[in-house]
Amino acid sequence: MIKPLKDFKDFLYTQYFSDGIKITIGVMLPSLIFFQFNLLEIGITISLGALCVSIADSPGPWIHRKNGMLFTILFISLTSFVTALVNTNVYLLSQEIFSFCFVFAMFNIYGERAAAVGTAALLVMVLNIIPGKSSLKLFEHAIYVILGGGWYFLLSIAFSKIRPYRYAQQTLGECISEIADYLKLRARFYTPEISVEDNFKDLVNQQIKVNNHLDNVREALFKTRKLLNDSTNAGRLMVKIFVDMVDLFEQTMATNNDYDTIRRKYEGKDVLIHFNELILKLSKEVNYIGFCLVHQEKPNNKTVTIKDLDHLKYKIDLLEKSGENVLILKKILINLRNIYKRTLAIQNYFGKETQELKSSSTPAELSRFVNHQSFDWKLFKNNLNLNSSVFRFSLRLAVVCLLGFMIGKLFSFGHHSYWIILTILVILKPGFSNTKQRNFERVIGTIIGGILGALILTFVVSQTLKFIILLVAMLITYSFIRVRYIVSVIAMTPFVLILFNFINTTNNTAILASERILDTLLGSLLAILFSYFFLPGWESLQFKSYLGNILKANLNYFEHIILRQSLMPVSETEYKLARKEVYVNTANLAAAFQRMIKEPKSRQNHVNEIHKFVVLNHILSSYLANLSAMFLDNKSAINSEQLKLIRKSRFYLEEAIEKVNDRMKGTTKNKLHIHLSENKADQEVTEQLQSINKLSADLNKISEKL
């Protein structure tokens, strides 16, 4: 619903379109104003500063965006000055390209925003490597770049002040939409249209998206002091909805069962179709919550009613009367009722008063759910070795950019040969698979965009119409650059060609377009070759850490579930932190596996075993979520039989960690002070623990192969 490209009207409400408008205004306005005074060169220089600072203005808490933009202004001004100082000397310029590419690429160790600051500095360097391109003096050029950065910084402040909650609302709404899609995928388990194995694959991939959005929301909410301490409805409503939505996501994971058996057992019965329909309705209900949040509306439509649940219960009862065992279906129905009740509770928050929305967690507790990046010099120094993937990438980028520059100089690939280096900067990523994907999108997008640009400049005579097309192309470029890169590139190429046409009417359109395409192809070829042959970053080389981390996370989650039943119960915050680690590491493992299967076959190790490992861990997480729900519902104590199963499961997981990591590095064993019950065991809990024990044993076996 609110996902980009799914519905154009709803896309207009997303953060991507808002950012596109902001960047377009920030970049275009200075050039337009100074053009009126015949000072286009100054205007373009200011626009360049604004463009570079916009790179660091990526989604996140305002304090991080502010710091990122301020550091970007500092680095782009220094880089601009140094480049303009040495660009007449090929040897000095070569040294600058190599050293700056290496240093700024090393910023990746400090996270995505720091990497964006480095990218902005490199962009300024590349766009200033042609000597004589600017008639401005060195200090003048640097000052105008600073002014451009400052102008964009003030514009970003204005946008954030006008609608202070908008980013958080959009991010949370998109996150809820992804959770709804996850629930929708679970509905497919109850139809024979897709195999259980294929659906699990899609489910794990969707969990990557959900987790990325959960992280974005945590950053937006729990690192923004105004939202955490807000005494108004807007801030408290978002925190309350998010906390409950994560619990709802856990509830959706707790619906995991042996779906192959369920399909065989109830084949030919219409009850599974009714389960499918109800879950699809629930996913629409969840999606509607996200819609209301983004569109700032109060929910007033109900996709699911209690009659839908009662109708499904009626169908199950009919099946039971016919002699079928329907215990598993009743369990699933109970879980769906819980999800339904939670959606109702969340919808009711929209009409609550401020005091009623107050979260039970303190700001200090909530801030523990976000990662805090260290900018210690020691971290930089410790990564200056070939064991560091960031060091290898930085060295690779420095070498290939220098080579691209030398090729452009030696073979004179047109006046705009800096496009080769720009292409390399955009395409080359730390991992081979990401470089391969970005390479494909860049080449195809540039070719399509180049043809479109040439057609526009050939057949569109009106300067006014050209300018309107330029604005639309810019808006598309900056709106889609973070969400659909290929769309962004297709729009970017005609936007650049039209811009050059306005700046210099003597430029030949066909030559400009062919130069862009040729430079892009050459830069792409260099990027992909060096990704493969020079200090490559293969996923298989670092897969063991992902395997060990998810095993540790699931073990810790399991122990915290049991600890809630012990004589020394953990706090709700500690439990939720353990749950969060499972989500994060599951997504990291699945994403790494996706990247690995895009690499050359010769570099793929134990693909089938790793895929099975990924799926088994996802199922284990679901079983653990189900166990947690059972303990909360039944409030039953653990008996000796169940304690044996718990200990055996722990042993299998601990042994699996040892096999994967060769040692129990980083694993802290929790002590379980459990008061054993002498009463008869809760059969459902025992069965769930048996399932967990079997899965743990299977993971232990497969870890030996890995």
XYZ file of C-alpha atoms in Angstrom:
706
model
C 0.000 0.000 0.000
C 2.531 2.613 1.040
C 5.414 0.851 -0.650
C 7.151 2.733 -3.485
C 6.019 1.806 -7.017
C 3.056 -0.147 -5.651
C 0.721 2.811 -5.804
C 1.847 6.173 -7.139
C -0.564 8.168 -5.003
C 0.642 6.504 -1.804
C 4.253 6.899 -2.914
C 3.729 10.664 -2.713
C 3.290 10.256 1.069
C 6.542 8.348 1.613
C 9.805 9.708 2.988
C 11.459 8.941 -0.380
C 9.298 11.470 -2.242
C 9.677 14.032 0.578
C 13.463 13.661 0.346
C 13.261 13.938 -3.451
C 11.445 17.284 -3.192
C 13.886 18.568 -0.578
C 17.001 17.610 -2.565
C 15.573 18.945 -5.841
C 14.845 22.329 -4.228
C 18.242 22.355 -2.495
C 20.216 21.560 -5.645
C 18.216 23.446 -8.277
C 17.310 26.720 -6.535
C 20.849 28.228 -6.221
C 21.545 27.655 -9.930
C 18.208 29.173 -10.922
C 18.706 32.279 -8.773
C 22.282 32.978 -9.891
C 21.393 32.241 -13.523
C 19.135 35.306 -13.424
C 22.199 37.433 -12.631
C 24.448 35.773 -15.277
C 26.419 34.068 -12.476
C 25.621 30.483 -13.443
C 29.091 29.187 -12.522
C 28.688 30.405 -8.936
C 25.178 28.951 -8.822
C 26.372 25.536 -10.033
C 29.212 25.517 -7.481
C 26.734 26.282 -4.680
C 24.418 23.578 -6.053
C 27.344 21.136 -5.990
C 27.867 21.825 -2.289
C 24.149 21.294 -1.644
C 24.146 18.013 -3.612
C 27.102 16.630 -1.650
C 25.619 17.515 1.733
C 22.305 15.896 0.722
C 24.127 12.538 0.479
C 24.743 12.585 4.255
C 21.129 13.643 4.934
C 19.975 10.027 4.794
C 17.065 8.748 6.942
C 17.715 8.667 10.672
C 17.502 10.737 13.884
C 17.936 14.482 13.370
C 21.045 14.657 15.601
C 22.828 12.097 13.390
C 21.738 13.801 10.177
C 22.881 17.166 11.540
C 26.318 15.857 12.524
C 26.659 14.036 9.196
C 25.872 17.194 7.198
C 28.231 19.376 9.254
C 31.131 16.945 8.800
C 30.300 16.704 5.102
C 30.561 20.503 4.763
C 33.982 20.347 6.425
C 35.327 17.518 4.257
C 33.934 18.723 0.921
C 35.379 22.202 1.430
C 38.843 20.767 2.190
C 38.629 18.287 -0.685
C 37.412 20.959 -3.098
C 40.287 23.247 -2.154
C 42.975 20.548 -2.376
C 41.684 19.219 -5.720
C 41.535 22.687 -7.299
C 45.086 23.287 -6.013
C 46.635 20.136 -7.575
C 44.447 19.375 -10.604
C 46.913 20.993 -13.027
C 49.587 18.485 -11.982
C 48.778 14.939 -13.097
C 51.223 13.332 -10.640
C 49.923 15.177 -7.588
C 46.345 14.595 -8.708
C 47.052 10.867 -9.062
C 48.374 10.767 -5.497
C 45.321 12.639 -4.267
C 42.915 10.266 -6.043
C 44.611 7.206 -4.559
C 44.972 8.550 -0.987
C 41.558 10.229 -0.771
C 39.756 7.181 -2.204
C 41.461 4.970 0.358
C 40.922 7.226 3.393
C 37.314 8.153 2.657
C 36.393 4.541 1.811
C 37.732 3.554 5.243
C 34.893 5.643 6.706
C 32.747 2.537 6.087
C 33.969 1.113 9.401
C 31.955 3.828 11.188
C 28.642 2.959 9.585
C 26.483 4.011 6.637
C 26.240 7.713 7.454
C 30.014 8.070 7.848
C 30.403 6.195 4.543
C 28.006 8.726 2.957
C 30.214 11.589 4.243
C 33.209 9.928 2.559
C 31.259 9.449 -0.674
C 30.302 13.150 -0.718
C 33.952 14.174 -0.348
C 34.966 11.852 -3.196
C 32.186 13.242 -5.390
C 33.564 16.787 -4.960
C 37.041 15.513 -5.789
C 35.919 13.774 -8.980
C 33.883 16.736 -10.240
C 36.904 19.030 -9.785
C 39.683 16.954 -11.336
C 39.424 18.705 -14.730
C 41.786 21.724 -14.664
C 40.410 25.030 -15.881
C 36.834 23.855 -15.511
C 36.172 26.693 -13.065
C 37.223 30.300 -13.469
C 36.802 30.819 -9.721
C 39.827 31.237 -7.481
C 40.723 28.454 -5.061
C 39.294 30.048 -1.943
C 36.263 31.344 -3.832
C 35.426 27.863 -5.094
C 35.767 26.338 -1.609
C 33.681 29.120 -0.035
C 30.852 28.669 -2.556
C 30.884 24.918 -1.917
C 30.606 25.648 1.828
C 27.761 28.097 1.134
C 25.955 25.407 -0.851
C 26.377 22.923 1.959
C 25.201 25.485 4.492
C 22.172 26.366 2.349
C 21.112 22.712 2.144
C 21.717 22.271 5.885
C 19.360 25.192 6.649
C 16.788 23.795 4.192
C 16.905 20.406 5.922
C 16.411 22.106 9.303
C 13.389 23.939 7.901
C 11.833 20.703 6.610
C 12.374 18.968 9.947
C 10.955 21.892 11.950
C 7.857 22.302 9.795
C 6.858 18.652 10.234
C 8.957 17.260 13.120
C 7.113 13.935 13.339
C 6.742 13.271 9.618
C 9.849 11.156 9.106
C 9.060 8.943 12.102
C 5.449 8.529 10.934
C 6.498 7.565 7.413
C 9.180 5.148 8.617
C 6.861 3.457 11.114
C 4.071 3.251 8.531
C 6.372 1.564 6.003
C 7.606 -0.832 8.696
C 4.011 -1.842 9.517
C 3.362 -2.406 5.809
C 6.326 -4.819 5.647
C 5.000 -6.714 8.694
C 1.633 -6.964 6.907
C 3.406 -8.453 3.871
C 5.158 -10.955 6.154
C 1.754 -12.017 7.502
C 0.428 -12.261 3.950
C 3.223 -14.692 3.058
C 2.241 -16.866 6.022
C -1.251 -17.152 4.534
C 0.293 -19.016 1.569
C 1.128 -21.974 3.827
C -2.582 -22.834 3.765
C -2.876 -23.099 -0.020
C -1.181 -25.610 -2.357
C -0.232 -22.883 -4.855
C 3.371 -22.643 -3.647
C 5.563 -25.247 -1.946
C 6.308 -24.950 1.752
C 10.055 -24.791 1.055
C 9.710 -21.964 -1.501
C 7.410 -20.046 0.820
C 9.937 -20.344 3.662
C 12.539 -18.879 1.310
C 10.269 -15.899 0.574
C 9.434 -15.591 4.263
C 13.089 -15.359 5.279
C 13.702 -12.763 2.539
C 10.746 -10.745 3.802
C 12.104 -10.919 7.325
C 15.232 -9.137 6.066
C 13.040 -6.244 4.911
C 11.069 -6.228 8.162
C 14.229 -6.149 10.252
C 15.754 -3.315 8.208
C 12.589 -1.292 8.741
C 12.488 -2.164 12.448
C 16.045 -0.849 12.778
C 15.109 2.359 10.937
C 12.131 2.916 13.257
C 14.214 2.238 16.378
C 16.729 4.805 15.145
C 13.980 7.338 14.407
C 12.098 6.874 17.684
C 14.585 5.799 20.332
C 17.434 8.115 19.336
C 15.203 11.182 19.135
C 14.983 12.742 22.570
C 11.952 14.848 21.613
C 9.921 11.748 20.726
C 10.990 9.744 23.769
C 10.230 12.530 26.224
C 7.277 13.962 24.320
C 4.202 14.849 26.311
C 2.006 15.093 23.206
C -0.072 12.407 21.522
C 2.043 12.267 18.348
C 5.268 11.092 20.005
C 3.677 8.724 22.507
C 1.335 7.251 19.903
C 4.259 6.228 17.664
C 6.307 4.714 20.504
C 3.279 2.806 21.786
C 2.304 1.521 18.327
C 5.864 0.427 17.550
C 6.333 -1.485 20.820
C 3.033 -3.323 20.285
C 3.741 -3.898 16.591
C 6.995 -5.717 17.419
C 5.001 -7.922 19.811
C 2.507 -8.527 16.998
C 5.370 -9.516 14.698
C 6.508 -12.031 17.314
C 2.928 -13.318 17.406
C 2.943 -13.854 13.620
C 6.175 -15.838 13.946
C 4.560 -17.978 16.655
C 2.147 -19.434 14.072
C 4.820 -21.772 12.697
C 3.812 -25.420 12.248
C 4.564 -28.497 10.165
C 2.749 -27.187 7.116
C 3.508 -30.186 4.882
C 1.721 -32.421 7.394
C -1.163 -29.955 7.765
C -1.633 -29.829 3.988
C -1.645 -33.613 3.664
C -3.919 -34.130 6.660
C -6.619 -31.655 5.603
C -6.257 -32.053 1.836
C -9.642 -31.754 0.141
C -11.154 -29.963 3.137
C -12.121 -26.301 2.711
C -10.951 -25.329 6.211
C -7.445 -24.393 5.042
C -8.903 -21.985 2.473
C -10.750 -20.245 5.311
C -7.476 -19.968 7.274
C -5.830 -18.453 4.202
C -8.642 -15.915 3.775
C -8.639 -14.910 7.446
C -4.858 -14.387 7.561
C -5.034 -12.302 4.371
C -7.731 -10.173 6.016
C -5.565 -9.765 9.117
C -2.648 -8.644 6.928
C -4.915 -5.994 5.363
C -5.935 -4.890 8.865
C -2.281 -4.478 9.859
C -1.558 -2.677 6.597
C -4.448 -0.302 7.257
C -2.859 0.755 10.551
C 0.273 1.778 8.657
C -1.864 3.612 6.092
C -3.652 5.606 8.816
C -0.364 6.513 10.461
C 1.205 7.824 7.242
C -1.953 9.618 6.101
C -2.591 10.905 9.641
C -6.086 9.476 9.770
C -8.014 7.805 12.562
C -8.884 4.154 11.750
C -12.590 3.768 11.051
C -12.774 0.690 8.814
C -12.603 -2.906 9.989
C -11.390 -5.568 7.557
C -11.691 -8.315 10.188
C -14.529 -8.724 12.680
C -15.179 -11.215 15.459
C -17.666 -12.889 13.083
C -14.777 -13.902 10.794
C -13.048 -15.675 13.687
C -16.295 -17.282 14.849
C -16.999 -18.502 11.311
C -13.575 -20.173 11.170
C -14.223 -21.759 14.569
C -17.552 -23.069 13.226
C -15.723 -24.692 10.280
C -13.192 -26.310 12.646
C -16.010 -27.615 14.887
C -17.750 -29.171 11.865
C -14.521 -30.914 10.927
C -14.087 -32.180 14.482
C -17.637 -33.605 14.496
C -16.770 -35.553 11.344
C -14.077 -37.385 13.340
C -10.988 -35.368 12.388
C -8.334 -34.411 14.941
C -8.304 -30.609 14.824
C -6.085 -29.760 17.817
C -3.420 -28.069 15.665
C -6.079 -25.972 13.891
C -7.479 -24.816 17.243
C -3.989 -23.737 18.335
C -3.540 -21.709 15.154
C -6.957 -20.121 15.620
C -6.047 -19.063 19.178
C -2.928 -17.392 17.833
C -4.930 -15.597 15.134
C -7.368 -14.370 17.797
C -4.435 -12.921 19.713
C -3.197 -11.127 16.585
C -6.715 -9.790 15.975
C -6.994 -8.489 19.552
C -3.621 -6.775 19.233
C -4.657 -5.021 16.003
C -7.799 -3.776 17.769
C -5.745 -2.478 20.695
C -3.356 -0.628 18.352
C -6.245 0.930 16.427
C -7.772 2.124 19.699
C -4.560 4.019 20.537
C -5.438 6.582 17.855
C -8.280 7.912 19.989
C -6.557 7.783 23.369
C -5.538 10.737 25.496
C -1.845 11.544 25.988
C -1.590 10.101 29.505
C -3.163 6.808 28.446
C -0.517 6.377 25.749
C 2.420 6.591 28.152
C 4.826 3.693 27.596
C 5.719 1.422 30.518
C 9.371 1.565 29.382
C 11.567 4.510 30.321
C 13.552 6.496 27.699
C 16.766 4.943 29.086
C 15.376 1.427 28.547
C 14.124 2.211 25.036
C 17.472 3.718 24.005
C 19.098 0.316 24.676
C 17.337 -1.040 21.583
C 19.461 1.025 19.198
C 23.119 0.563 18.310
C 25.555 3.286 19.333
C 28.382 3.821 16.840
C 31.863 4.499 18.199
C 34.107 6.917 16.256
C 37.293 5.878 18.001
C 40.601 6.295 16.122
C 41.630 2.858 17.423
C 38.850 1.298 15.337
C 40.353 2.888 12.214
C 43.863 1.770 13.154
C 42.779 -1.789 13.978
C 41.261 -2.152 10.504
C 44.487 -1.288 8.690
C 45.236 -4.880 7.708
C 44.213 -7.371 5.007
C 41.962 -9.274 7.418
C 39.614 -6.283 7.429
C 37.004 -6.358 4.645
C 36.795 -2.536 4.764
C 40.580 -2.201 4.318
C 40.501 -4.576 1.338
C 37.630 -2.622 -0.201
C 39.349 0.737 0.389
C 42.544 -0.465 -1.256
C 40.541 -1.946 -4.159
C 38.659 1.345 -4.671
C 41.839 3.429 -4.537
C 43.633 1.246 -7.117
C 40.737 0.967 -9.589
C 39.905 4.714 -9.410
C 43.544 5.580 -10.069
C 43.553 3.160 -13.017
C 40.320 4.660 -14.363
C 41.844 8.146 -14.156
C 45.007 7.021 -15.970
C 43.020 5.310 -18.739
C 40.921 8.453 -19.207
C 44.097 10.548 -19.500
C 46.001 8.163 -21.766
C 43.192 7.470 -24.222
C 41.397 10.849 -23.939
C 37.893 9.498 -23.404
C 36.268 12.846 -24.062
C 36.271 16.023 -22.031
C 34.010 14.380 -19.422
C 36.170 11.291 -18.741
C 35.753 11.912 -14.984
C 32.496 9.980 -15.512
C 34.632 6.801 -15.504
C 35.752 7.436 -11.921
C 32.268 8.550 -10.917
C 30.848 5.287 -12.277
C 33.439 3.288 -10.312
C 32.620 5.181 -7.090
C 28.914 4.498 -7.495
C 29.195 0.849 -8.540
C 32.080 -0.550 -6.494
C 30.871 -1.989 -3.176
C 32.636 -4.011 -0.448
C 30.953 -7.255 -1.575
C 31.079 -8.773 -5.060
C 27.332 -9.451 -5.301
C 26.394 -5.846 -4.473
C 28.897 -4.577 -7.061
C 27.464 -6.994 -9.643
C 23.880 -5.845 -8.989
C 24.754 -2.129 -8.988
C 26.848 -2.660 -12.147
C 23.923 -4.139 -14.050
C 21.540 -1.383 -12.943
C 24.023 1.385 -13.764
C 24.779 0.122 -17.289
C 21.171 -0.617 -18.263
C 19.932 2.612 -16.676
C 22.578 4.729 -18.421
C 21.877 3.225 -21.847
C 18.094 3.693 -21.518
C 18.534 7.157 -19.985
C 21.055 8.185 -22.667
C 18.633 7.244 -25.458
C 15.781 9.081 -23.681
C 17.953 12.172 -23.174
C 19.033 12.228 -26.817
C 15.408 11.908 -27.979
C 14.267 14.710 -25.649
C 16.986 17.109 -26.800
C 16.410 16.238 -30.439
C 12.638 16.585 -30.592
C 11.770 18.985 -27.736
C 12.345 22.522 -28.976
C 10.685 24.549 -26.204
C 13.165 25.608 -23.525
C 10.333 25.836 -20.994
C 9.278 22.231 -21.659
C 12.917 21.104 -21.415
C 13.197 22.809 -18.035
C 10.002 21.105 -16.788
C 11.374 17.735 -17.942
C 14.644 18.561 -16.157
C 12.810 19.231 -12.882
C 10.736 16.022 -13.167
C 13.876 13.979 -13.991
C 15.675 15.457 -10.965
C 12.725 14.708 -8.708
C 12.577 11.088 -9.920
C 16.356 10.733 -9.550
C 16.449 11.867 -5.927
C 13.154 10.207 -4.927
C 14.171 6.746 -6.140
C 17.928 6.753 -5.495
C 17.549 4.930 -2.146
C 14.729 2.607 -3.111
C 14.906 1.776 -6.874
C 18.384 2.575 -8.104
C 17.778 1.583 -11.730
C 14.817 4.009 -11.976
C 17.036 6.722 -10.504
C 19.780 6.106 -13.101
C 17.304 6.086 -15.995
C 16.105 9.549 -14.882
C 19.591 10.814 -13.949
C 21.137 10.501 -17.412
C 18.609 12.702 -19.316
C 18.673 15.158 -16.382
C 22.481 15.514 -16.749
C 22.274 15.765 -20.552
C 19.573 18.461 -20.414
C 21.558 20.332 -17.739
C 24.684 20.363 -19.937
C 22.540 21.489 -22.865
C 21.383 24.509 -20.849
C 24.919 25.320 -19.663
C 26.543 24.984 -23.080
C 24.245 25.055 -26.097
C 27.157 24.195 -28.434
C 27.411 20.666 -26.972
C 26.392 17.946 -29.408
C 23.659 15.824 -27.799
C 24.678 12.583 -29.535
C 28.320 13.018 -28.491
C 27.339 13.768 -24.870
C 25.080 10.712 -24.704
C 27.668 8.429 -26.311
C 30.365 9.738 -23.924
C 28.155 8.971 -20.918
C 27.448 5.452 -22.162
C 31.081 4.738 -23.107
C 32.452 6.046 -19.794
C 29.833 4.104 -17.859
C 30.650 0.858 -19.691
C 34.376 1.319 -19.074
C 33.892 2.208 -15.392
C 31.542 -0.754 -14.944
C 34.011 -3.150 -16.552
C 36.842 -1.968 -14.306
C 34.649 -2.211 -11.192
C 33.479 -5.760 -11.860
C 36.938 -7.034 -12.872
C 38.615 -5.632 -9.767
C 35.794 -6.935 -7.561
C 36.565 -10.409 -8.848
C 40.357 -10.412 -9.069
C 41.769 -7.797 -6.676
C 41.315 -8.464 -2.952
C 37.749 -9.731 -3.519
C 35.183 -9.675 -0.726
C 33.555 -13.122 -0.916
C 30.695 -13.818 1.488
C 31.852 -17.396 2.036
C 34.994 -16.072 3.767
C 32.991 -14.493 6.587
C 29.996 -16.811 6.766
C 31.062 -18.583 9.953
C 30.562 -15.436 12.000
C 26.951 -15.141 10.754
C 26.261 -18.785 11.603
C 27.730 -18.453 15.082
C 25.902 -15.188 15.796
C 22.442 -16.543 14.963
C 23.032 -19.674 17.041
C 24.116 -17.542 20.002
C 21.117 -15.248 19.533
C 18.623 -18.128 19.439
C 20.261 -19.758 22.461
C 20.103 -16.466 24.374
C 16.460 -15.946 23.334
C 15.598 -19.480 24.487
C 17.288 -18.898 27.844
C 15.459 -15.591 28.367
C 12.122 -17.267 27.647
C 12.914 -19.870 30.306
C 14.288 -17.205 32.666
C 10.900 -15.494 32.669
C 9.582 -18.689 34.310
C 12.432 -18.950 36.831
C 12.853 -17.848 40.453
C 14.963 -14.915 39.196
C 12.925 -13.663 36.229
C 14.504 -11.256 33.738
C 12.960 -7.873 33.031
C 10.717 -7.370 30.012
C 13.391 -5.113 28.503
C 16.058 -7.847 28.774
C 13.701 -10.336 27.147
C 12.880 -7.975 24.271
C 16.575 -7.199 23.721
C 17.239 -10.937 23.372
C 14.332 -11.184 20.907
C 15.657 -8.221 18.913
C 19.061 -9.917 18.554
C 17.339 -12.928 16.974
C 15.581 -10.720 14.432
C 18.777 -8.823 13.591
C 20.987 -11.897 13.221
C 18.360 -13.857 11.271
C 18.153 -10.998 8.780
C 21.963 -10.667 8.617
C 22.382 -14.386 7.918
C 19.648 -14.471 5.273
C 20.995 -11.341 3.555
C 24.515 -12.798 3.514
C 23.153 -16.012 1.989
C 21.339 -14.003 -0.702
C 24.575 -12.216 -1.551
C 26.552 -15.464 -1.638
C 24.275 -17.186 -4.183
C 24.810 -14.227 -6.548
C 28.557 -14.851 -6.497
C 30.377 -17.172 -8.968
C 29.623 -20.876 -8.429
C 33.285 -21.541 -7.649
C 33.006 -19.249 -4.616
C 29.849 -20.803 -3.199
C 30.536 -23.313 -0.420
C 27.943 -25.629 1.177
C 25.026 -23.777 -0.452
C 22.427 -26.486 0.253
C 23.558 -26.931 3.858
C 23.574 -23.175 4.528
C 20.111 -22.799 2.992
C 18.843 -25.576 5.242
C 20.588 -23.910 8.210
C 18.874 -20.572 7.430
C 15.422 -22.189 7.216
C 15.909 -24.303 10.361
C 16.978 -21.230 12.346
C 13.922 -19.344 11.146
C 11.690 -22.231 12.232
C 13.507 -22.442 15.577
C 12.887 -18.718 16.177
C 9.195 -19.290 15.416
C 9.006 -22.248 17.796
C 10.664 -20.166 20.508
C 8.168 -17.346 19.941
C 5.370 -19.908 20.237
C 6.864 -21.263 23.473
C 7.042 -17.729 24.871
C 3.358 -17.183 24.042
C 2.425 -20.503 25.697
C 4.208 -19.588 28.921
C 2.450 -16.216 29.019
C -0.973 -17.768 28.376
C -0.694 -20.825 30.622
C 1.466 -19.430 33.451
C 2.457 -23.042 34.098
C 5.590 -24.017 36.009
C 8.271 -26.253 34.480
C 8.533 -29.876 35.614
C 11.490 -32.274 35.548
C 10.616 -33.791 32.149
C 10.501 -30.373 30.537
C 13.728 -29.319 32.275
C 15.517 -32.301 30.671
C 14.338 -31.169 27.243
C 15.510 -27.621 27.965
C 18.964 -28.821 29.024
C 19.301 -31.102 25.993
C 18.327 -28.277 23.633
C 20.842 -25.946 25.267
C 23.535 -28.593 24.948
C 22.853 -29.075 21.222
C 22.935 -25.332 20.531
C 26.109 -24.806 22.585
C 27.791 -27.681 20.770
C 26.695 -26.249 17.399
C 28.273 -22.902 18.304
C 31.532 -24.650 19.181
C 31.518 -26.485 15.837
C 30.896 -23.320 13.844
C 33.228 -20.990 15.753
C 35.688 -23.578 17.108
C 35.125 -22.044 20.533
C 32.367 -20.455 22.635
C 33.732 -16.952 22.050
C 31.346 -14.238 23.185
C 28.783 -16.639 24.653
C 27.655 -16.103 28.234
C 25.837 -19.014 29.788
C 22.775 -17.919 31.767
C 22.021 -19.713 35.029
C 18.480 -21.021 35.163
C 17.162 -20.970 38.740
C 13.983 -22.914 38.079
C 11.461 -24.001 40.677
C 10.261 -27.383 39.471
C 6.566 -28.178 39.581
C 5.340 -31.549 40.836
C 2.097 -31.172 38.906
C 1.362 -32.919 35.647
C 3.180 -31.304 32.737
C 1.336 -29.067 30.314
C 1.278 -31.319 27.246
C 1.364 -28.441 24.733
C 4.470 -26.938 26.340
C 6.137 -30.359 26.432
C 5.397 -30.937 22.742
C 6.779 -27.535 21.876
C 9.964 -28.223 23.849
C 10.285 -31.567 22.035
C 10.060 -29.748 18.687
C 12.706 -27.250 19.841
C 14.917 -30.098 21.005
C 14.650 -31.861 17.626
C 15.430 -28.671 15.726
C 18.417 -27.968 17.978
C 19.724 -31.474 17.308
C 19.290 -30.957 13.540
C 21.168 -27.653 13.716
C 23.926 -29.369 15.664
C 24.286 -32.007 12.932
C 24.316 -29.525 10.067
C 26.834 -27.289 11.915
C 29.298 -30.172 11.800
C 29.196 -30.094 7.982
C 29.744 -26.348 7.919
